[in-house]
Every structure is written in structure tokens, then in C-alpha cells.
Amino acid sequence: MITAHPPYLRAEKQVAHLYEFELACGRLLEKVTIGYETYGRLNEARDNAILICHFFSGSSHAAGRYHPEDAAPGWWDAIIGPAKAIDTDRYYVIAMDALGCVRVDAPHAVTTGPATIDPMLGRSYGPDFPPLVVADTVRAHRAVLRQLGITKLAAVAGPSYGAMQALEWATLFPEEVERVIAAIGLSGFQAREMGLYRVMLEAIRLDPKFRGGYYAPDSPPNDGLAVASGLMIMLSSGREQLQAAFGRRPAEVGSDPASEADSAWAIEEWLARETLARASFCDANAWISMLRTNMAWDLAAGHGSLEKAAATIQARVLLLPALGDELADMPHHHDPLHQALRAAGKDVTVTPLPAANGHLAGLLDIAQAAPAIRACLEQA
Amino acid sequence: MITAHPPYLRAEKQVAHLYEFELACGRLLEKVTIGYETYGRLNEARDNAILICHFFSGSSHAAGRYHPEDAAPGWWDAIIGPAKAIDTDRYYVIAMDALGCVRVDAPHAVTTGPATIDPMLGRSYGPDFPPLVVADTVRAHRAVLRQLGITKLAAVAGPSYGAMQALEWATLFPEEVERVIAAIGLSGFQAREMGLYRVMLEAIRLDPKFRGGYYAPDSPPNDGLAVASGLMIMLSSGREQLQAAFGRRPAEVGSDPASEADSAWAIEEWLARETLARASFCDANAWISMLRTNMAWDLAAGHGSLEKAAATIQARVLLLPALGDELADMPHHHDPLHQALRAAGKDVTVTPLPAANGHLAGLLDIAQAAPAIRACLEQA
């Protein structure tokens, strides 16, 4: 018996190669690898492709499972799959690793970045990997899509760093993007975000194992990465969720961190464990590269102003900010992108995600945006 | 000729000693030193004293200048002085160093803390300094006030960590505090704040010079302190002010940090300079101690609930939250203290400070609260 819909969406990492690729900074990368996963099938008209772009510490494992026993599916599995908001019975969904992806745990991420062997030198690029901007990943993904015979996208979608890529797509190649679904994104880093990311960068450099970026492969600066990762977690997690999960509880029942030098709070114990676990599958130089790419992010760059950038967009835009987001769509931070799109007469819809999970609502609560995503995709 | 009001308010550090002092954790500190400054004169009835408590990285240099040539006066000079909101022609104002003050640059701060020589061991307490809670500083200050013949305070006032002390005063010794002026305070650390402070703590420990807290006096872990300090600066500074001051400007005119690996943004250059300068007059173990004291802060502790703590307060309370504060009075964080005081029928007034300077409005914009402070002090 053949089942049309297996009991799980099967994910498999595929790999595309670019013989050479010129970056915005002018440097040429040779033998670039881009990891991707596809769900659903490309139709004959080749017009049902949706590109999924990942967040800072994400990868192209956006949906499905590699094996039926996998503990968790891909990060947007709640909205990608048969009969889901991004319906793989209808759309050919392609998720790709960003250039310089911070994860280095194949099969999750396999794309060229600082930890990759430089074919010219025979050792990893390390801290000498050239500076990346969001547009580099967009152009690299576009080159891969051309290899797959895709010249137009029904949508580009992603959360956070993925939203930046989606917006960049729509301004760089307006005629090739029909819809943008940008969750928990922002149109440009301002001084506060840049400063906070600088703190993470300095924490990584502080680790004595970092050695200016030339660390030994078997002795990576995971303590520094853990501190940086801890700050990212605290800034992106929701205030309410953190309080519900940890509150003011001590790590050990009956201990009192207020009066005992060797006692800790529950949130501390969790952070210590969680951040070291995350550091174990990330690369420090890639983290620094990704921090710098984010700090440089400005949709207006190359357009003169955000208004002019917004005016170039032809796609329908769905913005999914999170009400409790203190990292990207901060409460006092009226995102000027929405205003600019409205002012330019663009087709833009804003559907807020709930507050409790902070920035992470773009991952944890994305199912709540399913009706808005369906509506965005169904309109012609 | 004698001038009653010299052209500047003269500040001078004074020092009080406590032969021994028992901390809440049960440990006994011997030969405790408390630095303080006074402005104005104690009246005969001894009922015109106002205690000023300092913020995390502050000291008892709250007003005036040590020398007429000092570049800047004390941190609340805008509201403390002759004819100012806290009028030194009328009040005897006493500012005191908190126990475990992070600053170790006499004459600014001279109070016992981790960098002080332990009289029993003949070396600095270092990481073995006992855990402190806010109530310890309150009780130590109270003991010093008794030495000065003061048993009742017309007000206790302070910003941030100083506000926590003021609130603790009013619940521990309700009959001795007539007014509380709490700027940019919060009634207790929640999981999010605890986690962010944990990140700072880990950044200090990451510095290879930290050596578990037993660092050489001539080789302190200033790089780690700078990272921690950088995070504190970014969390307490105002989003609007940072954007106005630094925006997306490169550190060097004509450079492009987006494409040049060795270029930096203006905010990065400033942070690097500012944080190393601050680290140079702070002690790393004291910073860690102060972080832990803040993480443990909970006005409700010992009372059973915040409502019960609020019910014990007899003082009139003036709360001065900052509208743009993302550290203490966050936009989505309805401070339950105000509600609890209202519910208990207490005399509480809330006067918000402007948003642009974030948490730091409690220092930089405090002059705007002058009318509210005068009103609080003038009512009998």
C-alpha cells in the first residue's frame, strides 16, 4: 500500500554548489556550498516555489524530520507541511542555509562559512572569512534557485534574520518576489541593537581559547560563545515566559541564593546548561561574522532612504511582529518600515504575534499567524 | 567678605566605622567602613535629614564638587543643593556608599567591600566576601545615622539600586521614614533581569585574568569587566539617545564596516573606550557581589507577598519611573508595586520621567522631577 501522505514530512539535506561567487565586499569565494531542504513538488509552470530563510542560529532544517524518531521537527514545521499554512501539497518549499550560518552540525547546516576549508589555503577561513551582508545570501540563494530552474518566487518567508533576507529579496529583485512574509523582523539595526551585538562579539573574543579567531578545532572558545548565546537567549526570550518557567526559584529546592555564595537561581542553572549545549554545535568565527552581518543590516542601504527602498518593493508584504519583542520590534520602536510601505501605497498587512514569548513568538507562536499567512498566499 | 552660599556646593568624603556588623547571611564583618557626604546642616530637632542612596555603579558623591575645578558635580546635583528640589538650605542631606560598592576610586567610594582588606586575613576579601542583600546596606546606614544622632528620616531617596534601598528602608523601619522617593526602581528582580545579570557575571568570570576572583591587584580582569559594563550601559541607555548620538555612523568618516573587516561602527568605538574607562575604577569581585545582590532583590522577601510588604509602609511614596526604561520599568512590565501601594491605601504618587534616555532618565533627566519632589517634601 502506498500512502500519499506519509505519517511525517520527510526532510533531507541537499547541497548545491557555486563554482565561484563574488561578495558585496568585492572578495571572491570559490567552491561555495549551499545546503537546502525541499518539501512538496515544483509544478510544471515552475511558479509555486516558496523560499524559507532562517534566523540567526537556525539552519535550512525548517520543517519535517530526518528520521521518524527525531525528537523535534524543523523550526517552522507548525506552518510548513501538507495542508498547513504553507501547504506543501500546493507549494514547492525550499529552505536554504544562509551564507556563514553559525551552526556547523551537519546535516542541519552545511553551507560555506568561516569554519569551511578555504580551497586556496587548505585550512578553514576562520577569522579571515570575508565580511558578509544580507544581500550576499540573497544573491547566493538566487543563483541556486536558477540552477533549480526557478526564476520567480511565490513568496519569500522567514523569521528575524530570515525576515531581513525576505525584505532584501523584495527590494533587490522586486519582479521575482510575489509575496514577503516577514516575522519578527526589522528594517535596520539601530545603535542600541548594534551595541548589544557588539557586547556578544566581545564576549566571544574574551575567551582565552579564542586566540584571535585562530582557535584549535578541538579546543573551541565555547565558554565565550556560551556567554554571547546567553545574551541572545535573554534578549529574545519573552519576559512572561521566563517568569512562568523560572520565576525567582532557586536551582535547588531549599537553597537560598540570596545568602549562600554557592547557590544559584533556576534561571542561572538553565542558562548555563542551555548555552553550553548551543555553543557545542556552533562556530565562534561564524557567530562573529553573523553578528557583524546583522549590525550592518539596513534595508535602506543602496536606496538612499527607507522610503525609497519601500517604494521599489512590488510584493505583497505580510509583517508579523511580536507584541512582547524587546529585540526587534520593541515596544517603543515604531518600525518605520510599515509606515514607509503604507506611504508608498504598497499592499502591506500587519498581524501581531502574542507577547508572552517575546521575539521567539516568531518561532514558538507562528501557528497563530497561519490564517494571515494563508490569506497572504491565497490572494492573487 | 564671607559668602553664605559659595559659588559651588562643596563635597567632602567623610568616613564612619562600625566595629562589627552582622549580615543577613549570618556572617560577621569586622571594622566596617562607610563613606558618606553631607550637604546642608542638621537642625536642632534633628528631623530634617534626607538619606540619598546610590545606583549600581554610583557612590556617595551625590552632589557638589570636591574642588571648584571638578569637571562634573555629584550625580544628583541637579536636584540637591541650595534652593534646589532637595534644598540643602532646609534639609541635611546625607549620601552614603552602599556596602560592597563597585567603585574603588577614593574619594568617590571608600566603603567596605570585596576589595577591602579583611582584617582577619590581612588580604582583600576578594571572592570570599560574604553575600550581601539590600537590607544589609540599609541596616549599616541606619547604624551610621544613629552615630550621627539621627533616628528619623524626612526622606530616603535614590535612583535604581538606590530606589531599592529606599523601599527596603520603608518596609524594614516604617516608623523611621517619612517619605520615599524611588526613581527608576523596581520591587523585585524577575527571571529576565536575573538572567541578564547572570550574563554580566559570566562575562567577568570569562576573563583569563579573573582567576576565580583571586586576581593580582596589578592585573585585574578589566576586559571582562568592560564586557559586563558594556551590557549594563546598553540596557540602561535610552534607545532614542543612542540613535541620536551614534546612529548608524561608522567610527571613521568614509569607512564602511559592512564591507571592511577592520572597520567599526561609532557605537562600537565609543563602547570600547567608555567601558574600559569604567572598568579602571571598579573592582570585579565587587561587581559580581553587586550583581548577585541585585538578582536577589525582592521587596516581598520576608513579608510573604508584595501586598503585605506594601501594607507595612507608612511613608509617603513618590515613584519616578522612566517611560523609555527597558531595564527596570519596562513598557510591558506593569510594576506591581504601584498597584500594591494603592490597594493598601498608601499615599503614593507616580510621576513618569521622559523616554529618550531610557533607564538613565533617573540620572540625566531627574531635574524634570523637581516639582514632584518638592511637592512630596512640602506636604506634611
Coordinates of C-alpha atoms in Angstrom, one line a residue, chain B:
Chain B
M1 CA 33.9 89.0 53.0
I2 CA 32.1 85.9 53.9
T3 CA 29.6 84.4 51.4
A4 CA 26.8 82.4 52.8
H5 CA 26.4 80.5 49.6
P6 CA 29.7 79.8 47.9
P7 CA 29.7 79.6 44.2
Y8 CA 29.7 75.8 44.4
L9 CA 28.4 73.2 46.8
R10 CA 31.4 71.7 48.4
A11 CA 31.5 68.0 48.8
E12 CA 33.9 66.2 51.2
K13 CA 34.1 62.4 51.8
Q14 CA 33.6 61.5 55.5
V15 CA 34.0 58.1 56.9
A16 CA 32.1 56.2 59.6
H17 CA 33.1 53.0 61.3
L18 CA 31.2 50.1 62.6
Y19 CA 33.2 47.9 65.0
E20 CA 31.4 44.8 63.8
F21 CA 28.3 44.3 61.7
E22 CA 26.2 41.1 61.3
L23 CA 25.0 40.5 57.8
A24 CA 21.7 38.9 56.9
C25 CA 23.5 35.7 55.7
G26 CA 24.8 35.3 59.3
R27 CA 28.4 36.3 58.7
L28 CA 30.0 39.0 60.8
L29 CA 32.0 41.8 59.2
E30 CA 34.6 43.4 61.4
K31 CA 35.8 47.1 61.2
V32 CA 33.3 48.1 58.6
T33 CA 33.9 51.5 56.9
I34 CA 31.1 53.5 55.4
G35 CA 31.9 56.6 53.3
Y36 CA 29.4 59.4 53.2
E37 CA 28.9 63.0 52.2
T38 CA 26.7 65.6 53.8
Y39 CA 25.2 68.8 52.3
G40 CA 23.3 71.3 54.5
R41 CA 23.0 71.3 58.3
L42 CA 21.2 69.1 60.8
N43 CA 18.6 71.2 62.6
E44 CA 18.2 71.2 66.4
A45 CA 15.2 68.9 66.3
R46 CA 17.3 66.5 64.2
D47 CA 14.3 65.9 61.9
N48 CA 15.5 67.4 58.6
A49 CA 17.7 64.6 57.5
I50 CA 17.3 63.1 54.0
L51 CA 19.3 60.0 53.1
I52 CA 20.4 59.6 49.5
C53 CA 21.2 56.0 48.2
H54 CA 23.2 55.4 45.1
F55 CA 22.8 53.3 41.9
F56 CA 24.7 50.2 40.9
S57 CA 27.9 51.9 39.8
G58 CA 27.4 55.0 41.8
S59 CA 28.9 56.3 45.1
S60 CA 28.1 58.7 47.9
H61 CA 29.3 61.6 45.7
A62 CA 25.7 62.6 45.0
A63 CA 26.1 66.3 44.8
G64 CA 28.6 69.2 44.8
R65 CA 32.2 69.2 43.8
Y66 CA 35.3 68.2 45.7
H67 CA 37.2 71.1 44.1
P68 CA 35.8 74.1 42.1
E69 CA 37.7 72.7 39.1
D70 CA 36.0 69.3 39.1
A71 CA 34.7 68.5 35.6
A72 CA 31.4 67.3 36.9
P73 CA 29.5 67.5 40.1
G74 CA 27.9 64.6 42.0
W75 CA 25.3 62.5 40.2
W76 CA 22.1 64.1 41.5
D77 CA 23.5 67.6 41.7
A78 CA 20.6 68.8 39.6
I79 CA 18.2 68.3 42.5
I80 CA 20.4 68.6 45.6
G81 CA 21.8 72.0 46.7
P82 CA 20.7 75.4 47.9
A83 CA 17.2 76.2 46.6
K84 CA 17.1 73.0 44.6
A85 CA 14.3 70.4 44.9
I86 CA 16.1 68.7 47.8
D87 CA 17.0 72.1 49.3
T88 CA 20.2 72.0 51.4
D89 CA 19.2 75.3 52.9
R90 CA 16.4 73.4 54.6
Y91 CA 17.5 69.8 54.7
Y92 CA 20.5 67.9 56.0
V93 CA 21.3 65.6 53.1
I94 CA 23.4 62.6 53.7
A95 CA 24.6 60.4 50.8
M96 CA 26.2 57.1 51.7
D97 CA 28.2 54.4 49.8
A98 CA 26.4 51.1 49.6
L99 CA 28.1 48.1 51.2
G100 CA 30.1 46.4 48.5
C101 CA 30.1 49.5 46.3
V102 CA 31.6 48.5 42.9
R103 CA 33.7 51.7 42.7
V104 CA 37.0 51.6 44.4
D105 CA 38.3 55.0 43.4
A106 CA 38.6 57.0 46.6
P107 CA 37.5 59.6 47.4
H108 CA 34.3 58.7 45.4
A109 CA 33.7 55.4 47.3
V110 CA 35.5 54.2 50.4
T111 CA 33.1 51.6 51.8
T112 CA 33.9 48.1 52.8
G113 CA 33.5 45.5 50.1
P114 CA 35.3 42.7 48.3
A115 CA 38.4 44.8 47.5
T116 CA 38.8 45.8 51.2
I117 CA 41.5 44.2 53.3
D118 CA 39.9 41.5 55.6
P119 CA 41.3 42.5 59.0
M120 CA 41.4 38.8 60.0
L121 CA 43.4 37.6 57.0
G122 CA 45.5 40.6 56.0
R123 CA 44.5 40.4 52.4
S124 CA 41.4 41.6 50.4
Y125 CA 38.2 39.6 50.9
G126 CA 38.1 39.0 47.2
P127 CA 35.6 36.3 46.1
D128 CA 35.2 35.2 49.7
F129 CA 33.3 38.4 50.7
P130 CA 30.0 37.3 52.1
P131 CA 26.8 37.6 50.1
L132 CA 25.0 40.9 50.6
V133 CA 21.4 41.8 50.4
V134 CA 19.8 45.3 50.1
A135 CA 18.8 45.1 53.8
D136 CA 22.4 44.8 54.8
T137 CA 23.2 48.2 53.4
V138 CA 20.0 49.7 54.9
R139 CA 21.0 48.4 58.4
A140 CA 24.6 49.5 58.1
H141 CA 23.4 53.0 57.0
R142 CA 21.0 53.1 59.9
A143 CA 23.8 52.3 62.3
V144 CA 25.8 55.2 60.9
L145 CA 22.8 57.5 61.2
R146 CA 22.5 56.6 64.9
Q147 CA 26.1 57.6 65.4
L148 CA 25.2 60.9 63.8
G149 CA 22.3 61.3 66.2
I150 CA 19.6 60.7 63.6
T151 CA 16.7 58.4 64.4
K152 CA 14.2 59.6 61.8
L153 CA 14.5 60.5 58.2
A154 CA 12.4 63.1 56.4
A155 CA 13.0 61.1 53.3
V156 CA 15.1 58.3 51.7
A157 CA 15.7 58.8 48.1
G158 CA 17.6 57.2 45.3
P159 CA 17.7 56.0 41.7
S160 CA 17.7 52.3 40.6
Y161 CA 19.6 50.4 43.2
G162 CA 19.2 53.4 45.4
A163 CA 15.4 53.1 44.9
M164 CA 15.6 49.5 46.1
Q165 CA 17.3 50.7 49.3
A166 CA 14.7 53.4 49.8
L167 CA 11.9 50.9 49.5
E168 CA 13.6 48.4 51.8
W169 CA 14.1 51.2 54.4
A170 CA 10.3 52.0 54.4
T171 CA 9.4 48.3 54.9
L172 CA 12.1 47.4 57.4
F173 CA 11.8 50.6 59.5
P174 CA 8.4 52.1 58.6
E175 CA 8.3 54.4 61.6
E176 CA 11.7 56.0 60.8
V177 CA 11.0 57.0 57.2
E178 CA 8.5 59.8 56.4
R179 CA 9.0 59.8 52.6
V180 CA 10.4 57.5 49.9
I181 CA 11.5 59.0 46.6
A182 CA 12.2 56.0 44.3
A183 CA 13.4 56.8 40.8
I184 CA 13.7 54.1 38.1
G185 CA 13.3 51.4 40.7
L186 CA 11.6 48.0 40.7
S187 CA 10.1 46.0 43.5
G188 CA 11.9 42.8 42.6
F189 CA 14.1 41.1 40.1
Q190 CA 12.3 38.7 37.8
A191 CA 13.7 35.9 35.8
R192 CA 14.6 38.1 32.8
E193 CA 16.6 40.6 34.8
M194 CA 18.2 37.8 36.7
G195 CA 19.3 36.1 33.5
L196 CA 20.7 39.3 32.0
Y197 CA 22.7 40.0 35.2
R198 CA 23.9 36.4 35.1
V199 CA 25.3 37.1 31.6
M200 CA 27.3 40.1 33.0
L201 CA 28.6 37.9 35.8
E202 CA 29.7 35.2 33.4
A203 CA 31.5 37.8 31.2
I204 CA 33.6 38.9 34.2
R205 CA 34.5 35.3 35.0
L206 CA 35.5 34.6 31.4
D207 CA 38.4 37.0 31.6
P208 CA 41.5 34.8 32.0
K209 CA 42.9 37.4 34.5
F210 CA 39.9 36.8 36.8
R211 CA 41.5 33.6 38.1
G212 CA 38.4 32.6 40.1
G213 CA 38.4 36.0 41.8
Y214 CA 41.9 35.8 43.1
Y215 CA 43.4 38.2 40.6
A216 CA 46.5 40.1 41.1
P217 CA 45.9 43.7 42.2
D218 CA 48.1 45.0 39.4
S219 CA 46.4 42.8 36.8
P220 CA 42.7 43.0 37.3
P221 CA 40.2 41.4 34.8
N222 CA 39.3 44.7 33.2
D223 CA 38.4 43.2 29.8
G224 CA 35.7 41.1 31.4
L225 CA 34.5 44.0 33.5
A226 CA 34.3 46.1 30.3
V227 CA 32.1 43.5 28.6
A228 CA 29.8 43.4 31.7
S229 CA 29.8 47.2 31.9
G230 CA 29.0 47.4 28.1
L231 CA 25.9 45.3 28.6
M232 CA 24.8 47.4 31.6
I233 CA 25.3 50.6 29.5
M234 CA 23.4 49.2 26.6
L235 CA 20.5 48.0 28.8
S236 CA 20.3 51.3 30.7
S237 CA 20.8 53.8 27.9
G238 CA 17.9 55.2 26.0
R239 CA 17.2 53.9 22.6
E240 CA 16.5 57.4 21.3
Q241 CA 19.5 58.9 22.8
L242 CA 21.8 56.2 21.5
Q243 CA 20.4 56.6 18.0
A244 CA 20.8 60.4 18.2
A245 CA 24.3 60.1 19.4
F246 CA 25.7 57.3 17.2
G247 CA 23.0 56.2 14.7
R248 CA 24.5 54.0 12.0
R249 CA 27.6 56.1 11.6
P250 CA 31.0 54.4 11.1
A251 CA 33.7 55.2 13.6
E252 CA 35.8 56.8 10.9
V253 CA 34.3 59.0 8.3
G254 CA 34.4 57.3 4.9
S255 CA 35.0 53.8 6.3
D256 CA 32.3 51.0 5.7
P257 CA 32.0 48.5 8.5
A258 CA 29.6 46.5 6.3
S259 CA 32.4 45.6 3.8
E260 CA 35.6 46.2 5.7
A261 CA 36.7 43.6 8.2
D262 CA 38.8 46.1 10.2
S263 CA 36.2 49.0 10.4
A264 CA 33.9 49.6 13.3
W265 CA 30.7 51.5 13.9
A266 CA 30.7 54.6 16.0
I267 CA 28.8 52.9 18.8
E268 CA 31.4 50.2 19.0
E269 CA 34.3 52.6 19.3
W270 CA 32.5 54.6 22.0
L271 CA 31.6 51.4 23.9
A272 CA 35.1 50.1 23.8
R273 CA 36.5 53.3 25.2
E274 CA 33.8 54.0 27.7
T275 CA 33.7 50.5 29.2
L276 CA 37.5 50.3 29.7
A277 CA 37.4 53.7 31.4
R278 CA 34.7 52.5 33.8
A279 CA 36.4 49.2 34.5
S280 CA 39.5 51.1 35.6
F281 CA 37.8 52.4 38.7
C282 CA 35.7 49.4 39.6
D283 CA 36.5 46.1 41.3
A284 CA 35.5 42.9 39.5
N285 CA 34.6 40.9 42.7
A286 CA 32.6 43.9 43.9
W287 CA 30.7 43.9 40.6
I288 CA 29.9 40.3 40.9
S289 CA 28.8 40.8 44.5
M290 CA 26.6 43.7 43.4
L291 CA 25.1 41.7 40.6
R292 CA 24.2 38.9 43.0
T293 CA 22.7 41.4 45.5
N294 CA 20.5 42.8 42.7
M295 CA 19.5 39.4 41.5
A296 CA 18.4 38.5 45.0
W297 CA 16.4 41.8 45.3
D298 CA 12.7 41.2 46.2
L299 CA 10.8 43.7 48.4
A300 CA 8.4 41.0 49.2
A301 CA 11.0 38.7 50.8
G302 CA 10.3 38.3 54.5
H303 CA 6.8 39.7 54.2
G304 CA 5.1 36.8 52.4
S305 CA 3.9 38.9 49.5
L306 CA 4.4 42.3 47.8
E307 CA 0.9 43.3 49.1
K308 CA 2.0 42.6 52.7
A309 CA 5.3 44.4 52.2
A310 CA 3.4 47.4 50.7
A311 CA 1.0 47.4 53.6
T312 CA 3.8 47.8 56.2
I313 CA 5.0 51.1 54.6
Q314 CA 4.0 54.3 56.4
A315 CA 5.9 56.7 54.3
R316 CA 4.5 58.8 51.5
V317 CA 5.9 57.3 48.3
L318 CA 6.9 59.1 45.2
L319 CA 7.7 56.7 42.3
L320 CA 9.6 58.2 39.3
P321 CA 9.7 55.5 36.6
A322 CA 11.2 56.4 33.2
L323 CA 8.9 55.9 30.2
G324 CA 11.7 54.5 28.0
D325 CA 13.2 52.3 30.6
E326 CA 13.9 48.8 29.3
L327 CA 15.9 47.7 32.3
A328 CA 13.6 48.3 35.3
D329 CA 10.3 49.7 34.4
M330 CA 9.9 48.0 31.1
P331 CA 7.0 49.0 28.9
H332 CA 5.3 45.6 29.2
H333 CA 6.2 45.3 32.9
H334 CA 3.4 46.8 34.9
D335 CA 5.2 47.4 38.2
P336 CA 3.1 45.6 40.7
L337 CA 4.4 47.9 43.5
H338 CA 2.3 50.8 42.5
Q339 CA -0.8 48.6 42.4
A340 CA 0.1 47.1 45.8
L341 CA 0.6 50.5 47.4
R342 CA -2.7 51.8 46.0
A343 CA -4.5 48.7 47.1
A344 CA -3.2 49.1 50.6
G345 CA -4.5 52.7 50.7
K346 CA -1.0 54.3 50.8
D347 CA -0.1 57.8 49.8
V348 CA 1.6 57.1 46.5
T349 CA 2.3 59.3 43.5
V350 CA 3.7 58.3 40.2
T351 CA 5.5 60.9 38.1
P352 CA 7.0 59.5 34.9
L353 CA 10.3 60.7 33.6
P354 CA 10.8 61.2 29.8
A355 CA 11.6 58.3 27.5
A356 CA 14.6 59.3 25.4
N357 CA 17.3 58.4 28.0
G358 CA 15.9 55.1 28.9
H359 CA 16.7 53.9 32.5
L360 CA 19.3 56.7 32.7
A361 CA 16.5 59.3 32.8
G362 CA 16.7 58.7 36.6
L363 CA 20.0 60.4 36.5
L364 CA 20.1 62.5 33.3
D365 CA 16.5 63.9 33.5
I366 CA 16.0 64.0 37.2
A367 CA 15.6 67.8 37.2
Q368 CA 12.3 67.3 35.4
A369 CA 11.0 65.6 38.5
A370 CA 11.9 68.6 40.7
P371 CA 8.3 69.8 41.1
A372 CA 7.1 66.4 42.1
I373 CA 10.0 66.0 44.6
R374 CA 9.3 69.4 46.1
A375 CA 5.6 68.6 46.4
C376 CA 6.4 65.3 48.1
L377 CA 8.7 67.0 50.5
E378 CA 6.5 70.0 51.2
Q379 CA 3.4 68.1 52.2
A380 CA 3.4 67.4 55.9

